[in-house]
Amino acid sequence: MTIATTPITRDRARGLLLGLALGDALGAPFEGRDSVDPADLVAEELAPSGLVHTDDTALALVLAEHLAEHRETTVLEEDLLAREFADAWRAEPWRGYGSGTPKVFGLINAGVPWRDATRAFYQGQGSFGNGAAMRVAPIALAGTSLHHAAELARRSAAVTHAHKHGQHGTACQAAAAYLALHSDPTHPLPVPAFLHDLARVVRSGPWHEKLDRIAELVRRRPEPQHAATALGNDASALGSVPTALLAFLLNPDRANDAIRYAIRVGGDTDTIAAMAGALAGARTGAAALPAAWLRRLAAARRLRALADRLS
Ligand code: F2R
Ligand code: MG
Ligand code: MG
């Protein structure tokens, strides 16, 4: 039994990509802070400057373009996708990348196959970082079912993140985006069914524990700082994907509040807010996103055009 029943609309496809980019760009100035003062966040929301995205959106754009290019045939070409990600980093290394994934990109650019490059670090285990989950939301537009979206997500993750938790986190975020995109916006989001559906596609004990904790936290409605303690706010997939999910499930019909909550969690703010923003934007559609934020978003036109190609 899945809650995904409603067809994708152009507005919700746009909401998914624009929500991701808004969360990323608004969260970026706070990345790495233990806590975020609400007054600082308000100042950032009202600033006249452009909203500039980081690696989260830059790689989501690469993935979205790849999906649009291959949607009539294979959907995903891993060898090509790996090179396209690595090219994007080479073209814009200043987009706020960390230290880990660029090392993988460097090897790929030097001609090392991605299967070897992804295992060259972290004692051969590969990365369990959130870098594949942060970029994965466009997969929800290409998946033909919940399971298909999760499978495509794992394949897209593998080209940079070999560790199983990096891949579980990516499947979880893509499946959540698929469910948000196809949920019935005229009815309240059924949180227990949503989490139940996610548990069916992410079969891992530590992930099921997090999903159970989210169910309890949705009932308790904690302040963002408590969410960080309960679920994490770091750059690992297990320490950030569930937190973004909570930010969304507490605010499924208010994308701006989902993004604000995710940023106030602190830590990996751009990435947690990008993931929460993608989920909430997919549920509410672009028309419900704050117009004042969208006017400032540097990549808005490109994101809208891609969403239209994928919907
Ligand atoms: N990393 C950042 N931002 C900090 C630097 C900002 C920049 N220098 C600036 O000043 O603007 N942001 C981006 O990176 C995160 C996504 O990370 P990704 O791509 O998954 O990278 P990585 O390095 O593989 O993993 C992240 C951290 O997780 C830990 N880790 C991962 N696998 C591990 C393993 N097998 N064993 C031990 N630890 C592991 C490490 O601490 C990694 O640093 C996003 O936040 C994006 O915005
Ligand atoms: Mg980033
Ligand atoms: Mg980040």
Coordinates of C-alpha atoms and ligand atoms in Angstrom, one line a residue:
M1 CA 0.0 0.0 0.0
T2 CA 1.5 3.3 -1.0
I3 CA 0.3 6.9 -0.4
A4 CA 1.6 7.9 -3.8
T5 CA -1.6 8.4 -5.9
T6 CA -1.6 11.8 -7.6
P7 CA 0.1 12.5 -10.9
I8 CA 3.0 15.0 -11.1
T9 CA 2.1 18.5 -12.1
R10 CA 4.5 21.0 -13.7
D11 CA 4.1 23.3 -10.6
R12 CA 5.1 20.5 -8.2
A13 CA 8.0 19.5 -10.4
R14 CA 9.2 23.1 -10.3
G15 CA 8.5 23.2 -6.5
L16 CA 10.8 20.2 -6.0
L17 CA 13.8 21.8 -7.8
L18 CA 13.2 25.3 -6.6
G19 CA 12.6 24.2 -3.0
L20 CA 15.9 22.3 -3.1
A21 CA 17.8 25.4 -4.3
L22 CA 16.1 27.8 -1.9
G23 CA 17.0 25.6 1.1
D24 CA 20.6 25.2 -0.1
A25 CA 21.1 28.9 -0.8
L26 CA 19.4 30.2 2.3
G27 CA 21.1 27.6 4.5
A28 CA 24.6 28.1 3.0
P29 CA 25.7 31.1 5.1
F30 CA 25.0 29.1 8.3
E31 CA 26.7 25.8 7.3
G32 CA 28.9 24.5 10.1
R33 CA 27.3 26.7 12.9
D34 CA 26.2 24.7 16.0
S35 CA 23.1 26.8 16.3
V36 CA 21.3 29.4 14.2
D37 CA 19.9 32.6 15.8
P38 CA 16.4 33.1 14.4
A39 CA 17.2 36.9 14.0
D40 CA 20.1 36.0 11.8
L41 CA 17.9 33.9 9.6
V42 CA 15.3 36.6 9.3
A43 CA 18.1 39.0 8.2
E44 CA 19.2 36.5 5.6
E45 CA 15.6 36.0 4.3
L46 CA 15.2 39.8 3.9
A47 CA 18.6 40.6 2.5
P48 CA 18.5 42.2 -1.0
S49 CA 21.4 40.2 -2.3
G50 CA 21.1 37.3 -4.7
L51 CA 20.6 33.7 -3.4
V52 CA 23.6 31.7 -4.6
H53 CA 23.5 27.9 -4.5
T54 CA 26.2 25.6 -3.5
D55 CA 27.4 22.1 -4.5
D56 CA 24.0 20.6 -3.4
T57 CA 22.1 22.4 -6.2
A58 CA 25.0 22.3 -8.7
L59 CA 25.1 18.5 -8.6
A60 CA 21.2 18.3 -8.6
L61 CA 21.3 20.3 -11.8
V62 CA 23.7 17.9 -13.3
L63 CA 21.6 14.9 -12.3
A64 CA 18.4 16.6 -13.6
E65 CA 20.0 17.4 -16.9
H66 CA 21.2 13.8 -17.2
L67 CA 17.7 12.5 -16.5
A68 CA 16.1 14.8 -19.0
E69 CA 18.7 13.8 -21.6
H70 CA 18.2 10.0 -21.1
R71 CA 14.5 9.8 -20.1
E72 CA 13.4 8.1 -23.3
T73 CA 16.1 5.5 -23.2
T74 CA 18.2 4.2 -20.3
V75 CA 17.2 6.9 -17.7
L76 CA 20.7 6.6 -16.0
E77 CA 24.1 6.0 -17.5
E78 CA 26.4 5.7 -14.5
D79 CA 29.8 6.0 -16.4
L80 CA 28.6 9.2 -18.0
L81 CA 26.9 10.6 -14.9
A82 CA 30.2 10.1 -12.9
R83 CA 32.1 12.2 -15.5
E84 CA 29.3 14.9 -15.6
F85 CA 29.5 15.3 -11.8
A86 CA 33.3 15.5 -11.9
D87 CA 33.1 18.0 -14.8
A88 CA 30.8 20.2 -12.8
W89 CA 33.2 20.2 -9.8
R90 CA 36.1 21.1 -12.2
A91 CA 34.1 24.0 -13.7
E92 CA 33.0 25.5 -10.3
P93 CA 35.2 24.2 -7.5
W94 CA 34.3 27.2 -5.4
R95 CA 30.7 26.1 -4.9
G96 CA 31.2 25.0 -1.3
Y97 CA 32.3 21.4 -1.8
G98 CA 33.9 19.7 1.2
S99 CA 37.2 17.8 1.1
G100 CA 35.9 14.2 0.4
T101 CA 34.0 14.0 -2.8
P102 CA 36.3 16.3 -4.8
K103 CA 39.0 13.7 -4.2
V104 CA 36.8 11.1 -5.9
F105 CA 36.1 13.7 -8.7
G106 CA 39.8 14.3 -9.1
L107 CA 40.5 10.6 -9.7
I108 CA 37.6 10.3 -12.1
N109 CA 38.9 13.3 -14.0
A110 CA 42.3 11.5 -14.1
G111 CA 40.6 8.5 -15.8
V112 CA 40.2 6.2 -12.8
P113 CA 36.9 4.2 -13.1
W114 CA 34.3 5.4 -10.6
R115 CA 34.0 2.0 -9.0
D116 CA 37.7 2.2 -8.0
A117 CA 37.7 6.0 -7.3
T118 CA 34.8 5.7 -4.8
R119 CA 36.7 3.0 -2.8
A120 CA 40.0 4.8 -2.7
F121 CA 39.1 6.6 0.5
Y122 CA 37.9 5.8 4.0
Q123 CA 39.8 2.5 4.1
G124 CA 38.1 1.1 1.0
Q125 CA 34.6 1.5 2.5
G126 CA 33.8 4.6 0.6
S127 CA 31.8 7.6 1.8
F128 CA 28.7 7.6 4.0
G129 CA 28.4 11.4 3.5
N130 CA 25.1 13.1 2.5
G131 CA 26.5 14.3 -0.9
A132 CA 24.5 11.8 -3.0
A133 CA 21.3 12.4 -1.0
M134 CA 21.5 16.2 -1.3
R135 CA 21.4 16.0 -5.1
V136 CA 19.0 13.1 -5.6
A137 CA 15.5 14.8 -5.6
P138 CA 15.2 15.1 -9.4
I139 CA 15.1 11.2 -9.5
A140 CA 11.6 11.5 -8.1
L141 CA 10.5 13.0 -11.4
A142 CA 12.0 10.1 -13.4
G143 CA 11.0 7.2 -11.2
T144 CA 7.9 5.2 -12.4
S145 CA 7.2 3.8 -8.9
L146 CA 8.4 4.2 -5.4
H147 CA 10.7 1.2 -5.8
H148 CA 12.0 2.4 -9.2
A149 CA 12.8 5.8 -7.7
A150 CA 14.7 4.1 -4.8
E151 CA 16.6 1.9 -7.2
L152 CA 17.6 4.7 -9.5
A153 CA 18.7 6.7 -6.4
R154 CA 21.0 4.0 -5.3
R155 CA 22.6 3.7 -8.7
S156 CA 23.1 7.5 -8.9
A157 CA 24.7 7.4 -5.4
A158 CA 27.1 4.6 -6.2
V159 CA 29.2 6.7 -8.6
T160 CA 30.5 8.8 -5.7
H161 CA 29.3 7.2 -2.5
A162 CA 30.3 3.5 -2.1
H163 CA 29.2 3.1 1.5
K164 CA 25.8 1.4 2.1
H165 CA 24.7 4.2 4.4
G166 CA 25.4 6.9 1.7
Q167 CA 23.3 4.8 -0.6
H168 CA 20.5 4.1 1.9
G169 CA 20.3 7.8 2.6
T170 CA 20.0 8.6 -1.1
A171 CA 17.3 6.0 -1.6
C172 CA 15.4 7.4 1.5
Q173 CA 15.5 11.0 0.2
A174 CA 14.5 10.0 -3.3
A175 CA 11.6 7.9 -2.1
A176 CA 10.5 10.6 0.3
A177 CA 10.6 13.1 -2.7
Y178 CA 8.6 10.6 -4.8
L179 CA 5.9 10.3 -2.1
A180 CA 5.8 14.0 -1.5
L181 CA 5.4 14.7 -5.2
H182 CA 2.6 12.2 -5.6
S183 CA 0.8 12.8 -2.3
D184 CA -2.7 14.2 -2.4
P185 CA -2.4 18.0 -1.5
T186 CA -6.1 18.3 -0.8
H187 CA -5.7 16.0 2.3
P188 CA -3.4 16.2 5.3
L189 CA -0.2 14.2 4.7
P190 CA -0.7 10.8 6.3
V191 CA 2.6 10.7 8.3
P192 CA 2.5 7.1 9.5
A193 CA 1.8 5.8 6.0
F194 CA 4.5 8.0 4.6
L195 CA 7.1 6.6 7.0
H196 CA 5.8 3.0 6.5
D197 CA 6.3 3.4 2.7
L198 CA 9.9 4.6 3.3
A199 CA 10.7 1.7 5.6
R200 CA 9.6 -0.7 2.8
V201 CA 12.3 0.7 0.4
V202 CA 15.1 1.4 2.9
R203 CA 15.7 -2.0 4.5
S204 CA 18.3 -1.3 7.1
G205 CA 18.1 -1.5 10.9
P206 CA 19.7 1.9 11.7
W207 CA 17.4 3.6 9.2
H208 CA 14.3 1.9 10.6
E209 CA 15.4 3.1 14.0
K210 CA 15.6 6.7 12.7
L211 CA 12.2 6.4 11.0
D212 CA 10.6 5.2 14.2
R213 CA 12.2 8.1 16.1
I214 CA 10.9 10.5 13.5
A215 CA 7.3 9.2 14.1
E216 CA 7.7 9.9 17.8
L217 CA 9.2 13.4 17.1
V218 CA 6.4 14.4 14.8
R219 CA 4.1 13.8 17.7
R220 CA 6.3 15.8 20.2
R221 CA 7.1 18.6 17.8
P222 CA 10.5 19.5 19.2
E223 CA 12.4 22.7 18.8
P224 CA 15.0 22.5 16.0
Q225 CA 17.9 22.3 18.5
H226 CA 16.3 19.2 20.0
A227 CA 15.9 17.6 16.6
A228 CA 19.7 18.0 16.1
T229 CA 20.3 16.1 19.4
A230 CA 17.7 13.4 18.6
L231 CA 18.5 12.8 14.9
G232 CA 21.8 14.6 14.1
N233 CA 22.9 17.5 12.0
D234 CA 26.2 16.5 10.5
A235 CA 27.3 15.7 6.9
S236 CA 26.7 12.0 7.2
A237 CA 23.6 10.6 5.4
L238 CA 22.4 8.9 8.6
G239 CA 22.9 12.2 10.6
S240 CA 21.1 14.5 8.2
V241 CA 18.6 12.8 5.8
P242 CA 16.2 11.8 8.8
T243 CA 16.5 15.4 10.2
A244 CA 15.5 16.9 6.8
L245 CA 12.6 14.5 6.7
L246 CA 11.4 15.6 10.2
A247 CA 11.6 19.3 9.1
F248 CA 9.3 18.4 6.2
L249 CA 6.9 16.2 8.1
L250 CA 6.4 18.9 10.7
N251 CA 5.7 21.5 8.0
P252 CA 4.4 19.5 4.9
D253 CA 2.2 22.3 3.6
R254 CA 4.5 25.3 4.4
A255 CA 7.7 25.0 2.5
N256 CA 9.1 28.2 3.9
D257 CA 8.7 26.9 7.5
A258 CA 10.2 23.5 6.6
I259 CA 13.3 25.3 5.2
R260 CA 13.5 27.6 8.3
Y261 CA 13.2 24.7 10.7
A262 CA 15.9 22.8 8.8
I263 CA 18.3 25.7 8.9
R264 CA 17.7 26.3 12.6
V265 CA 18.8 22.7 13.3
G266 CA 22.3 24.0 12.7
G267 CA 25.3 21.9 11.4
D268 CA 25.0 21.0 7.8
T269 CA 22.4 23.7 7.2
D270 CA 22.5 24.1 3.4
T271 CA 22.1 20.4 2.9
I272 CA 19.5 19.6 5.5
A273 CA 17.5 22.6 4.2
A274 CA 18.0 21.6 0.5
M275 CA 16.6 18.1 1.3
A276 CA 13.7 19.5 3.4
G277 CA 13.0 22.2 0.7
A278 CA 12.8 19.7 -2.1
L279 CA 10.3 17.5 -0.2
A280 CA 8.1 20.5 0.9
G281 CA 8.3 22.1 -2.6
A282 CA 7.3 18.9 -4.2
R283 CA 4.2 18.7 -1.9
T284 CA 3.1 22.4 -2.2
G285 CA 4.3 23.3 -5.7
A286 CA 6.3 26.3 -6.8
A287 CA 3.4 28.7 -6.5
A288 CA 3.4 28.3 -2.8
L289 CA 7.1 29.2 -2.4
P290 CA 7.9 32.7 -1.2
A291 CA 8.0 35.0 -4.3
A292 CA 10.5 37.3 -2.7
W293 CA 13.0 34.4 -2.2
L294 CA 12.4 33.1 -5.8
R295 CA 13.1 36.6 -7.2
R296 CA 16.6 36.5 -5.6
L297 CA 17.4 32.9 -6.6
A298 CA 20.2 33.0 -9.2
A299 CA 19.4 29.6 -10.8
A300 CA 15.6 29.9 -10.8
R301 CA 15.2 30.2 -14.6
R302 CA 17.4 27.1 -15.3
L303 CA 15.7 25.1 -12.6
R304 CA 12.2 25.9 -13.9
A305 CA 13.2 24.9 -17.4
L306 CA 14.6 21.6 -16.2
A307 CA 11.5 20.9 -14.1
D308 CA 9.4 21.5 -17.2
R309 CA 11.5 19.0 -19.3
L310 CA 11.1 16.4 -16.6
S311 CA 7.3 16.7 -16.0
Ligands
F2R1 N1 31.4 19.9 3.1 C1 30.7 20.8 2.9 N2 31.0 22.0 3.5 C2 32.1 22.3 4.3 C3 33.2 23.0 3.5 C4 32.7 24.3 2.9 C5 33.7 24.9 2.0 N3 35.0 24.6 2.2 C6 33.5 26.4 2.1 O1 34.2 27.0 2.9 O2 32.6 26.9 1.4 N4 29.6 20.9 2.1 C7 29.3 19.9 1.2 O3 29.7 18.6 1.6 C8 28.6 17.8 2.1 C9 28.5 16.6 1.3 O4 29.6 15.8 1.6 P1 29.9 14.5 0.7 O5 30.0 14.9 -0.8 O6 29.1 13.4 1.0 O7 31.4 14.4 1.2 P2 32.3 13.3 2.0 O8 33.5 14.1 2.4 O9 32.4 12.0 1.3 O10 31.4 13.1 3.4 C10 31.0 14.1 4.3 C11 31.7 13.8 5.7 O11 31.2 12.6 6.2 C12 32.2 11.9 6.9 N5 32.4 10.6 6.3 C13 31.9 10.2 5.1 N6 32.2 8.9 4.9 C14 33.0 8.5 6.0 C15 33.6 7.2 6.3 N7 33.5 6.1 5.6 N8 34.3 7.2 7.5 C16 34.4 8.3 8.3 N9 33.8 9.5 8.0 C17 33.1 9.6 6.9 C18 33.4 12.8 6.9 O12 33.4 13.6 8.0 C19 33.2 13.7 5.6 O13 33.8 14.9 5.7 C20 27.4 18.7 2.1 O14 27.3 19.3 3.4 C21 27.7 19.7 1.1 O15 27.1 20.9 1.3
MG2 MG 26.6 22.6 0.0
MG3 MG 26.2 21.1 3.3

